[in-house]
Coordinates of C-alpha atoms and ligand atoms in Angstrom, one line a residue:
Chain A
M1 CA -11.6 -20.0 63.2
S2 CA -13.9 -19.3 60.3
E3 CA -13.7 -15.6 61.3
F4 CA -10.0 -15.9 61.0
L5 CA -10.1 -17.6 57.5
D6 CA -12.6 -14.9 56.4
V7 CA -9.8 -12.4 56.7
F8 CA -7.9 -14.1 53.8
R9 CA -11.1 -14.0 51.7
R10 CA -11.5 -10.2 52.2
P11 CA -11.4 -8.4 48.9
D12 CA -8.5 -6.2 50.1
F13 CA -6.4 -9.1 51.3
I14 CA -4.8 -10.0 47.9
P15 CA -4.1 -6.4 46.9
L16 CA -2.5 -5.8 50.2
L17 CA -0.4 -8.9 49.9
V18 CA 0.6 -7.9 46.4
T19 CA 1.5 -4.4 47.5
H20 CA 3.6 -5.9 50.3
I21 CA 5.5 -8.2 48.0
E22 CA 5.9 -5.4 45.4
L23 CA 7.2 -3.0 47.9
S24 CA 9.6 -5.5 49.3
V25 CA 10.9 -6.8 45.9
V26 CA 11.4 -3.3 44.5
A27 CA 13.1 -2.1 47.6
L28 CA 15.4 -5.1 47.8
L29 CA 16.2 -4.8 44.1
L30 CA 17.0 -1.1 44.4
G31 CA 19.1 -1.9 47.5
V32 CA 21.1 -4.5 45.6
L33 CA 21.5 -2.2 42.6
I34 CA 22.9 0.6 44.8
A35 CA 24.9 -1.4 47.4
L36 CA 26.6 -3.9 45.1
P37 CA 28.1 -1.4 42.6
V38 CA 29.3 0.8 45.5
A39 CA 30.9 -2.2 47.1
L40 CA 32.6 -3.2 43.9
A41 CA 33.7 0.4 43.3
V42 CA 35.3 0.9 46.7
N43 CA 36.9 -2.5 46.7
R44 CA 40.3 -1.4 45.5
S45 CA 40.8 1.2 48.2
P46 CA 41.1 0.1 51.8
T47 CA 40.1 3.6 53.0
L48 CA 37.0 3.8 50.8
S49 CA 36.0 0.2 51.8
A50 CA 36.3 1.1 55.5
I51 CA 34.2 4.2 54.9
A52 CA 31.5 2.2 53.1
I53 CA 31.5 -0.4 55.9
N54 CA 31.2 2.3 58.5
I55 CA 28.3 4.0 56.7
G56 CA 26.7 0.6 56.5
N57 CA 27.1 0.0 60.2
I58 CA 25.6 3.4 61.0
G59 CA 22.8 2.8 58.6
R60 CA 22.1 -0.5 60.2
A61 CA 21.7 1.1 63.6
V62 CA 18.9 3.4 62.4
P63 CA 15.5 1.7 63.2
S64 CA 13.1 1.2 60.3
L65 CA 10.5 3.3 62.0
A66 CA 12.9 6.1 62.2
L67 CA 13.7 5.8 58.5
L68 CA 10.0 6.1 57.7
A69 CA 9.7 9.1 60.0
L70 CA 12.6 10.7 58.2
A71 CA 11.2 10.0 54.7
F72 CA 7.7 11.1 55.5
P73 CA 8.3 14.9 55.9
L74 CA 10.3 14.8 52.6
L75 CA 8.0 12.7 50.4
G76 CA 4.6 12.8 52.1
F77 CA 2.2 9.9 52.1
G78 CA 2.3 7.0 49.8
F79 CA 4.1 4.1 48.2
A80 CA 7.2 6.1 47.2
T81 CA 7.9 7.2 50.8
S82 CA 7.8 3.6 52.0
L83 CA 9.9 2.5 49.0
V84 CA 12.6 5.0 49.8
A85 CA 12.7 4.1 53.5
L86 CA 12.7 0.4 52.7
T87 CA 15.5 0.8 50.1
A88 CA 17.5 2.7 52.7
L89 CA 16.9 -0.2 55.1
A90 CA 18.0 -2.8 52.4
I91 CA 21.3 -1.1 51.6
P92 CA 23.4 -1.5 54.8
P93 CA 23.6 -5.3 55.2
I94 CA 24.4 -5.8 51.5
L95 CA 26.9 -3.0 51.5
I96 CA 28.6 -4.3 54.6
N97 CA 28.7 -8.0 53.5
A98 CA 29.8 -7.2 50.0
S99 CA 32.6 -4.9 51.0
T100 CA 33.9 -7.1 53.7
G101 CA 33.5 -10.3 51.6
L102 CA 35.4 -8.9 48.6
R103 CA 38.2 -7.8 50.9
Q104 CA 38.4 -11.0 52.8
V105 CA 39.8 -13.0 49.8
S106 CA 43.2 -14.0 51.1
P107 CA 46.2 -11.9 50.1
Q108 CA 47.9 -15.0 48.7
V109 CA 45.1 -15.7 46.3
M110 CA 45.0 -12.0 45.2
D111 CA 48.8 -12.1 44.8
A112 CA 48.7 -15.3 42.8
A113 CA 45.9 -13.9 40.6
K114 CA 47.8 -10.7 39.9
G115 CA 51.1 -12.5 39.4
M116 CA 49.6 -14.7 36.7
G117 CA 48.5 -11.7 34.7
L118 CA 44.8 -11.3 35.6
S119 CA 43.7 -7.7 35.2
G120 CA 42.0 -5.8 38.0
A121 CA 38.6 -6.4 36.5
Q122 CA 39.3 -10.1 35.9
I123 CA 40.5 -10.5 39.5
L124 CA 37.3 -8.9 40.7
G125 CA 35.0 -10.8 38.4
R126 CA 36.6 -14.2 38.3
I127 CA 38.2 -14.5 41.8
Q128 CA 36.8 -12.0 44.3
V129 CA 33.1 -12.1 43.5
P130 CA 32.8 -15.9 43.3
I131 CA 34.8 -16.4 46.5
A132 CA 32.7 -13.7 48.3
A133 CA 29.4 -14.9 46.8
P134 CA 28.2 -16.7 49.9
I135 CA 28.9 -13.7 52.1
I136 CA 27.2 -11.3 49.6
F137 CA 24.2 -13.6 49.4
A138 CA 24.0 -13.8 53.2
G139 CA 23.8 -10.0 53.2
I140 CA 21.1 -10.0 50.6
R141 CA 19.2 -12.5 52.6
T142 CA 19.4 -10.4 55.8
S143 CA 18.2 -7.4 53.8
A144 CA 15.3 -9.3 52.2
V145 CA 14.0 -10.6 55.5
Q146 CA 14.3 -7.2 57.1
V147 CA 12.6 -5.5 54.3
V148 CA 9.7 -8.0 54.2
A149 CA 9.2 -7.5 58.0
S150 CA 9.5 -3.8 57.9
A151 CA 7.2 -3.3 54.9
T152 CA 4.5 -3.9 57.5
L153 CA 5.2 -0.4 58.8
A154 CA 4.5 1.1 55.4
T155 CA 0.9 1.4 56.4
F156 CA 1.8 4.3 58.7
V157 CA 2.7 6.5 55.7
G158 CA -0.1 5.2 53.5
G159 CA 2.0 2.7 51.7
G160 CA -0.5 0.0 52.0
A161 CA 0.8 -3.6 52.5
L162 CA -0.2 -6.1 55.1
G163 CA 0.4 -3.8 58.0
Q164 CA -2.9 -2.2 57.1
L165 CA -4.7 -5.4 58.2
I166 CA -3.0 -5.2 61.6
V167 CA -3.9 -1.6 62.1
L168 CA -7.4 -2.3 60.9
G169 CA -7.9 -5.1 63.3
F170 CA -6.6 -2.9 66.1
Q171 CA -8.9 0.0 65.3
R172 CA -12.0 -2.2 65.0
N173 CA -10.9 -4.3 67.9
Q174 CA -11.1 -7.5 65.8
P175 CA -8.1 -9.6 66.9
A176 CA -8.7 -12.1 64.1
I177 CA -7.8 -9.6 61.4
Q178 CA -4.8 -8.5 63.4
I179 CA -3.5 -12.0 63.9
A180 CA -4.2 -13.0 60.3
G181 CA -2.2 -9.9 59.1
A182 CA 0.7 -10.7 61.4
L183 CA 0.6 -14.3 60.4
A184 CA 0.8 -13.5 56.7
V185 CA 3.8 -11.2 57.3
A186 CA 5.5 -14.0 59.3
V187 CA 4.9 -16.6 56.6
L188 CA 6.2 -14.2 53.9
A189 CA 9.3 -13.5 56.0
I190 CA 9.9 -17.3 56.4
I191 CA 9.4 -18.0 52.8
T192 CA 11.9 -15.2 52.0
E193 CA 14.4 -16.6 54.4
L194 CA 14.1 -20.1 52.9
L195 CA 14.3 -18.8 49.3
F196 CA 17.4 -16.7 49.9
G197 CA 18.9 -19.5 51.9
F198 CA 18.5 -21.7 48.9
L199 CA 19.9 -19.1 46.5
E200 CA 22.9 -18.6 48.9
R201 CA 23.7 -22.3 48.7
A202 CA 23.1 -22.4 44.9
F203 CA 25.5 -19.5 44.4
T204 CA 28.2 -20.9 46.6
P205 CA 30.9 -22.3 44.3
K206 CA 31.3 -26.1 44.8
G207 CA 35.0 -25.7 45.8
L208 CA 34.0 -23.4 48.7
R209 CA 31.3 -25.8 49.9
V210 CA 33.9 -28.6 49.8
A211 CA 36.4 -26.4 51.8
R212 CA 33.8 -25.5 54.3
K213 CA 32.9 -29.2 54.9
R214 CA 36.5 -30.1 55.3
R215 CA 37.1 -27.3 57.8
G216 CA 34.0 -28.5 59.7
K217 CA 35.5 -31.9 60.2
Chain B
M1 CA 68.0 -14.1 29.7
I2 CA 67.1 -11.9 32.6
E3 CA 69.4 -9.0 33.3
F4 CA 69.3 -6.7 36.4
R5 CA 71.0 -3.4 35.6
G6 CA 71.6 -1.2 38.7
V7 CA 68.3 -2.0 40.2
S8 CA 67.3 -0.3 43.4
K9 CA 64.1 -0.2 45.4
T10 CA 63.1 2.1 48.2
Y11 CA 59.6 1.6 49.4
P12 CA 57.5 4.8 49.8
G13 CA 57.8 6.2 53.3
S14 CA 61.1 4.4 54.0
A15 CA 64.4 6.1 54.1
R16 CA 66.7 3.2 53.1
P17 CA 66.6 1.1 50.0
V18 CA 65.7 -2.6 50.5
V19 CA 67.4 -3.5 47.2
K20 CA 70.5 -1.6 46.4
D21 CA 72.2 -1.3 43.0
L22 CA 71.6 -4.9 42.0
S23 CA 73.3 -6.0 38.8
F24 CA 73.5 -9.6 37.6
E25 CA 72.3 -11.9 34.8
V26 CA 70.3 -15.1 34.8
L27 CA 71.2 -17.3 31.9
D28 CA 68.7 -19.1 29.8
G29 CA 67.8 -22.6 31.1
E30 CA 69.4 -22.0 34.4
I31 CA 68.1 -21.9 37.9
C32 CA 69.2 -18.8 39.7
V33 CA 68.6 -18.9 43.4
L34 CA 68.3 -15.7 45.4
V35 CA 69.3 -16.5 48.9
G36 CA 70.0 -14.4 52.0
P37 CA 68.7 -13.7 55.5
S38 CA 65.1 -12.6 56.1
G39 CA 64.3 -9.2 54.9
C40 CA 67.3 -8.8 52.6
G41 CA 65.1 -8.1 49.6
K42 CA 64.8 -11.5 47.9
T43 CA 61.1 -11.3 47.3
T44 CA 61.2 -7.7 46.4
S45 CA 63.9 -8.4 43.8
M46 CA 62.0 -11.3 42.3
R47 CA 58.7 -9.4 42.1
M48 CA 60.4 -6.6 40.2
I49 CA 61.0 -9.0 37.3
N50 CA 57.3 -9.4 36.6
R51 CA 56.5 -5.9 37.8
L52 CA 54.4 -6.7 40.7
I53 CA 56.8 -4.1 42.2
E54 CA 58.3 -1.3 40.2
P55 CA 62.0 -0.5 40.8
S56 CA 62.9 3.0 42.1
S57 CA 65.8 3.1 39.7
G58 CA 67.7 0.9 37.3
E59 CA 66.1 -1.5 34.8
I60 CA 65.4 -5.2 34.2
L61 CA 65.9 -6.6 30.7
I62 CA 64.3 -9.8 29.5
D63 CA 65.9 -11.1 26.4
G64 CA 67.4 -7.7 25.9
E65 CA 64.1 -5.8 26.1
P66 CA 63.2 -3.7 29.2
N67 CA 60.4 -5.5 31.0
T68 CA 58.5 -2.2 30.8
A69 CA 58.1 -2.6 27.0
M70 CA 54.7 -4.2 27.4
S71 CA 51.9 -3.9 29.9
G72 CA 52.3 -5.5 33.3
T73 CA 49.4 -8.0 32.8
K74 CA 50.7 -9.1 29.4
L75 CA 54.2 -9.5 30.8
R76 CA 52.9 -11.6 33.7
R77 CA 51.1 -14.0 31.4
K78 CA 54.5 -14.8 29.9
I79 CA 56.2 -15.5 33.2
G80 CA 55.3 -18.4 35.5
Y81 CA 54.7 -17.5 39.1
A82 CA 54.6 -19.8 42.1
I83 CA 54.7 -18.7 45.7
Q84 CA 55.1 -20.4 49.1
Q85 CA 51.5 -19.8 50.2
I86 CA 50.5 -21.3 46.8
G87 CA 47.4 -19.2 46.5
L88 CA 45.3 -21.8 44.7
F89 CA 41.9 -20.4 43.8
P90 CA 39.6 -22.3 46.3
H91 CA 36.5 -22.0 44.2
R92 CA 38.0 -23.5 41.1
S93 CA 38.8 -27.1 40.4
I94 CA 42.4 -28.3 40.1
A95 CA 42.0 -28.3 36.3
D96 CA 40.6 -24.8 36.2
N97 CA 43.3 -23.6 38.5
I98 CA 46.0 -25.0 36.2
A99 CA 44.1 -23.6 33.2
T100 CA 44.1 -20.0 34.5
V101 CA 46.7 -18.5 32.1
P102 CA 45.7 -20.6 29.1
Q103 CA 42.2 -19.4 29.5
L104 CA 43.4 -15.8 29.7
L105 CA 45.3 -16.5 26.5
D106 CA 42.1 -17.9 24.8
W107 CA 43.4 -21.3 24.1
D108 CA 40.7 -23.7 22.8
K109 CA 39.1 -26.1 25.2
A110 CA 40.7 -29.3 23.8
R111 CA 44.2 -27.8 24.0
I112 CA 43.6 -26.6 27.5
K113 CA 42.4 -30.0 28.6
G114 CA 45.3 -31.8 27.0
R115 CA 47.7 -29.4 28.7
V116 CA 46.1 -29.8 32.1
D117 CA 46.4 -33.6 32.0
E118 CA 50.0 -33.4 30.7
L119 CA 51.0 -31.1 33.5
L120 CA 49.3 -33.2 36.2
E121 CA 51.2 -36.2 34.9
L122 CA 54.4 -34.1 35.0
V123 CA 54.0 -33.2 38.6
G124 CA 53.1 -36.7 39.6
L125 CA 49.3 -36.4 40.1
D126 CA 47.0 -38.8 38.3
P127 CA 44.7 -36.6 36.1
G128 CA 41.8 -39.0 36.4
V129 CA 41.9 -38.7 40.2
Y130 CA 42.8 -35.0 40.7
R131 CA 41.5 -33.1 37.7
D132 CA 38.0 -32.4 39.1
R133 CA 39.0 -32.1 42.7
Y134 CA 39.1 -28.8 44.6
P135 CA 42.1 -27.3 46.4
A136 CA 40.6 -28.1 49.8
E137 CA 40.7 -31.8 49.0
L138 CA 44.5 -31.9 48.5
S139 CA 47.3 -32.1 51.0
G140 CA 49.8 -29.3 51.3
G141 CA 52.4 -31.1 49.2
Q142 CA 49.8 -31.9 46.5
Q143 CA 48.7 -28.2 46.4
Q144 CA 52.3 -27.2 46.0
R145 CA 52.6 -29.4 42.9
V146 CA 49.4 -28.0 41.5
G147 CA 50.9 -24.5 42.1
V148 CA 54.0 -25.5 40.1
A149 CA 51.8 -27.0 37.4
R150 CA 49.7 -23.8 37.2
A151 CA 52.8 -21.7 36.9
L152 CA 54.0 -23.9 34.0
A153 CA 50.6 -24.0 32.2
A154 CA 51.2 -21.7 29.3
D155 CA 54.8 -23.0 28.9
P156 CA 56.4 -19.7 29.9
P157 CA 60.1 -19.5 29.2
I158 CA 60.7 -17.9 32.6
M159 CA 59.5 -19.0 36.0
L160 CA 59.5 -17.1 39.3
M161 CA 59.3 -19.2 42.4
D162 CA 59.2 -17.6 45.9
E163 CA 60.0 -20.3 48.5
P164 CA 57.8 -22.7 46.6
F165 CA 58.6 -25.6 48.9
G166 CA 58.7 -23.5 52.1
A167 CA 55.4 -24.7 53.5
V168 CA 56.0 -28.4 53.4
D169 CA 57.8 -30.7 55.9
P170 CA 61.5 -31.5 55.3
I171 CA 60.9 -35.0 53.8
N172 CA 58.3 -33.9 51.3
R173 CA 60.4 -30.8 50.6
S174 CA 63.3 -32.9 49.6
R175 CA 61.1 -35.0 47.4
L176 CA 59.6 -32.0 45.7
Q177 CA 63.0 -30.6 45.2
D178 CA 64.2 -33.8 43.5
E179 CA 61.1 -33.9 41.4
F180 CA 61.4 -30.3 40.4
L181 CA 65.0 -30.8 39.4
R182 CA 63.9 -33.8 37.3
I183 CA 61.2 -31.7 35.7
Q184 CA 63.7 -28.9 35.0
E185 CA 65.9 -31.4 33.2
E186 CA 63.0 -31.8 30.8
I187 CA 61.7 -28.3 30.5
R188 CA 64.8 -26.2 30.8
K189 CA 63.2 -23.0 32.0
T190 CA 64.9 -19.9 33.1
I191 CA 64.1 -19.9 36.8
V192 CA 64.5 -17.4 39.5
F193 CA 64.1 -19.2 42.8
V194 CA 63.9 -17.5 46.2
T195 CA 64.8 -19.2 49.4
H196 CA 66.4 -18.3 52.7
D197 CA 67.8 -21.8 53.1
I198 CA 71.4 -22.1 51.9
D199 CA 71.1 -25.9 51.6
E200 CA 68.2 -25.5 49.3
A201 CA 70.0 -22.9 47.3
I202 CA 73.0 -25.2 46.9
K203 CA 70.9 -28.1 45.8
M204 CA 68.6 -26.2 43.4
G205 CA 70.9 -23.5 42.0
D206 CA 73.0 -23.5 38.9
R207 CA 74.0 -20.1 40.1
I208 CA 73.4 -18.5 43.5
A209 CA 73.0 -14.8 44.3
I210 CA 73.7 -14.2 47.9
L211 CA 72.1 -11.0 49.2
K212 CA 72.9 -9.4 52.4
E213 CA 71.1 -6.9 54.7
G214 CA 70.0 -3.8 52.7
G215 CA 69.6 -5.8 49.5
V216 CA 73.3 -5.7 48.5
L217 CA 74.6 -8.5 46.3
A218 CA 77.3 -10.2 48.3
Q219 CA 78.3 -12.9 45.7
Y220 CA 77.0 -14.3 42.5
D221 CA 78.5 -17.6 41.5
T222 CA 78.0 -21.3 41.0
P223 CA 77.4 -23.3 44.2
E224 CA 80.8 -24.9 43.8
E225 CA 82.6 -21.5 43.7
I226 CA 80.6 -20.0 46.5
L227 CA 81.4 -23.0 48.7
T228 CA 85.1 -23.2 47.8
N229 CA 85.8 -19.5 47.4
P230 CA 83.5 -17.3 49.4
T231 CA 84.5 -13.7 48.7
S232 CA 83.6 -12.1 52.0
D233 CA 83.2 -13.0 55.7
F234 CA 79.5 -12.5 55.3
V235 CA 79.3 -15.2 52.6
T236 CA 81.6 -17.5 54.6
S237 CA 79.5 -17.3 57.7
F238 CA 76.2 -17.5 55.7
V239 CA 77.2 -20.7 53.9
G240 CA 78.3 -22.3 57.2
A241 CA 81.4 -23.8 58.8
D242 CA 80.7 -27.1 57.0
R243 CA 81.0 -25.5 53.6
I244 CA 83.8 -27.8 52.5
L245 CA 81.6 -30.8 53.3
K246 CA 78.7 -29.2 51.5
R247 CA 81.0 -28.7 48.5
L248 CA 81.8 -32.4 48.6
S249 CA 78.1 -33.3 48.5
L250 CA 77.8 -31.5 45.2
T251 CA 80.1 -34.0 43.3
R252 CA 79.6 -37.7 42.8
V253 CA 82.6 -40.0 42.9
S254 CA 81.8 -41.0 39.3
E255 CA 82.5 -37.4 38.2
M256 CA 86.0 -37.3 39.7
E257 CA 89.1 -38.0 37.7
L258 CA 90.7 -40.9 39.4
E259 CA 93.6 -43.2 38.6
P260 CA 92.8 -46.9 37.7
A261 CA 93.3 -49.1 40.8
N262 CA 95.2 -51.8 38.9
G263 CA 96.6 -54.1 41.4
S264 CA 97.0 -51.7 44.3
G265 CA 93.4 -52.1 45.7
E266 CA 94.3 -55.1 47.8
G267 CA 92.7 -54.9 51.3
L268 CA 91.1 -51.5 50.7
P269 CA 87.4 -50.8 51.2
T270 CA 85.2 -50.9 48.1
L271 CA 82.8 -48.0 47.3
S272 CA 80.1 -47.4 44.7
D273 CA 80.8 -44.5 42.3
R274 CA 77.2 -43.4 42.8
L275 CA 78.2 -42.0 46.2
T276 CA 78.7 -38.3 46.7
V277 CA 82.3 -37.5 47.6
R278 CA 81.1 -36.5 51.0
D279 CA 79.6 -39.9 51.6
A280 CA 82.7 -41.6 50.2
L281 CA 84.9 -39.5 52.5
S282 CA 82.7 -40.5 55.4
A283 CA 83.0 -44.2 54.5
L284 CA 86.8 -43.9 54.2
M285 CA 87.0 -42.2 57.6
G286 CA 84.7 -44.8 59.1
A287 CA 87.0 -47.6 57.8
G288 CA 90.0 -45.7 59.3
V289 CA 91.8 -45.6 55.9
G290 CA 93.0 -42.9 53.6
R291 CA 92.2 -44.7 50.3
G292 CA 89.5 -46.8 48.8
V293 CA 88.5 -48.6 45.6
V294 CA 85.7 -47.2 43.6
E295 CA 83.6 -49.6 41.5
G296 CA 81.5 -48.3 38.7
E297 CA 81.3 -47.8 34.9
G298 CA 84.9 -46.5 34.8
G299 CA 86.1 -49.9 36.2
R300 CA 88.0 -50.1 39.5
R301 CA 89.6 -46.8 40.4
L302 CA 91.5 -45.5 43.4
L303 CA 90.0 -42.8 45.6
T304 CA 92.6 -41.0 47.7
M305 CA 92.5 -38.1 50.2
E306 CA 94.7 -36.1 47.8
A307 CA 92.1 -36.5 45.0
I308 CA 89.3 -35.3 47.4
E309 CA 91.4 -32.3 48.5
G310 CA 91.9 -31.5 44.8
L311 CA 88.2 -30.8 44.5
T312 CA 88.3 -28.1 47.1
R313 CA 91.7 -26.6 46.0
G314 CA 91.7 -22.9 46.3
A315 CA 89.5 -23.0 49.4
R316 CA 90.7 -20.7 52.1
A317 CA 90.0 -23.1 54.9
Ligands
ATP1 N1 55.2 -3.3 50.5 C1 56.2 -2.9 51.3 N2 56.2 -1.7 51.9 C2 57.3 -1.4 52.7 N3 58.3 -2.2 53.0 C3 58.3 -3.4 52.5 C4 57.2 -3.9 51.6 N4 57.5 -5.1 51.3 C5 58.6 -5.5 51.9 N5 59.1 -4.4 52.7 C6 60.3 -4.4 53.5 O1 61.4 -4.6 52.6 C7 62.4 -5.5 53.1 C8 62.7 -6.6 52.2 O2 61.5 -7.4 52.1 P1 61.4 -8.7 51.2 O3 60.1 -9.3 51.3 O4 61.9 -8.4 49.8 O5 62.5 -9.6 52.0 P2 62.8 -11.2 51.8 O6 64.3 -11.2 51.6 O7 62.0 -11.8 50.8 O8 62.5 -11.7 53.3 P3 61.9 -13.1 53.7 O9 63.0 -14.1 53.7 O10 61.5 -12.9 55.1 O11 60.8 -13.5 52.8 C9 61.9 -5.9 54.5 O12 62.5 -5.1 55.5 C10 60.4 -5.6 54.4 O13 59.9 -5.3 55.7
MG2 MG1 60.4 -13.3 50.9

């Protein structure tokens, strides 16, 4: 047990944890910054939306390890390689959810908004985005959890992060290090899930929460 | 005033027009009902007024100006818009839903709040109770009222209503219709009202435009005229075989010119002058007599079969 706790006192634990978080946060942020504008831009065109959703679905089918393997020959070892691969991993769920969410707003609501004189941008900002917010946040949450879990693999391309502990424990045949590393990743993933779950609820407009509760009855 | 001038619409990719050479005028303060069988182009015609749809040819004038004189969004903020599916914004409170257009027009907060409460009162919803609720917490009929209030929010001179009471049950629909007519007495808007129900058209319309297949205007007239003098077989069959009875429902006995009963009312049934002529006729027939005495503000007067027939004179039975 003390052997196990010692892992968390290793001088490299905190830096690895920090790298893991850094990598995840930056990748997620980039993913949001790329996927959301694309979803907003294609929203007006059914064809472009369908294309975006399909690209998202294909992207989702590519395993994270394959993404790393693809990025490695292009960018070599290091943080950047991991970041690119993780960003690519973060994009699809956000892109899919945002594109479908924005288009799922009922045609009657869209018609009423247009008929009352809201401009295209106003309809998007005041009607579509708030109504799609829970779906968009659900996509971001999925991305975040995936990125946190997959950042573990960054160690294979020299990206550091908590995966390094797992590999280290394996190489030295010290299961305690291995388990501690895995545990840290798991806890991080759970915290991410909870945090984004909270954000998702916080950003769900009250009217939609009320509607959901009513439907549930 | 809204003026259709030779308006036609052919949707892209379709060979035949769905609205064909439509010309008529909607007078200020009147309810003009567009009625006709499904697919005859009622919704399309209405949506061309606020340019949700652009005509293929012809033009629509509003107060003498082509409706293309300003941008579509600006135009639409000046025209109230209420639809059957209501389309309330689910994420916004009732107050915010109603405030949509005033907010777009940058009214100040106090003015918006005052207006919201005033409108909720107008459509019969207690502001204290409903202001802060959300659409999901309202019944269909209540949502319908909010939809009407929202369309009225910025006090637009013109309202477009597409089967606004289509989604509610017959009892509530009748109540909403009555309420709306009462509101219209107060607000005197120029209204284009779409329905496929001829009875609703007769009840709501100051004037009725009957469209037939292919978006052709079959007849444009007052309900009374359409019922007594339909100009084509299409209109005759569309208004129904009971058109004469429908015509009689449009007039109350108090509105008829009747002779004073003097002494001749002995032994005849007595009727209230608040009855519609149709109900009075029914009462006379029920009593098995051809005449009755009407009591009301005009004193005791004599209602006869001849007087009733006078109402529908000119009808080609
Ligand atoms: N956007 C569109 N593209 C192509 N055709 C359309 C479009 N909108 C309507 N139509 C067609 O135009 C015709 C008239 O439609 P419209 O909605 O104006 O009819 P309506 O009289 O309102 O019918 P209803 O009583 O069923 O509402 C219909 O045949 C319909 O299929
Ligand atoms: Mg229609």
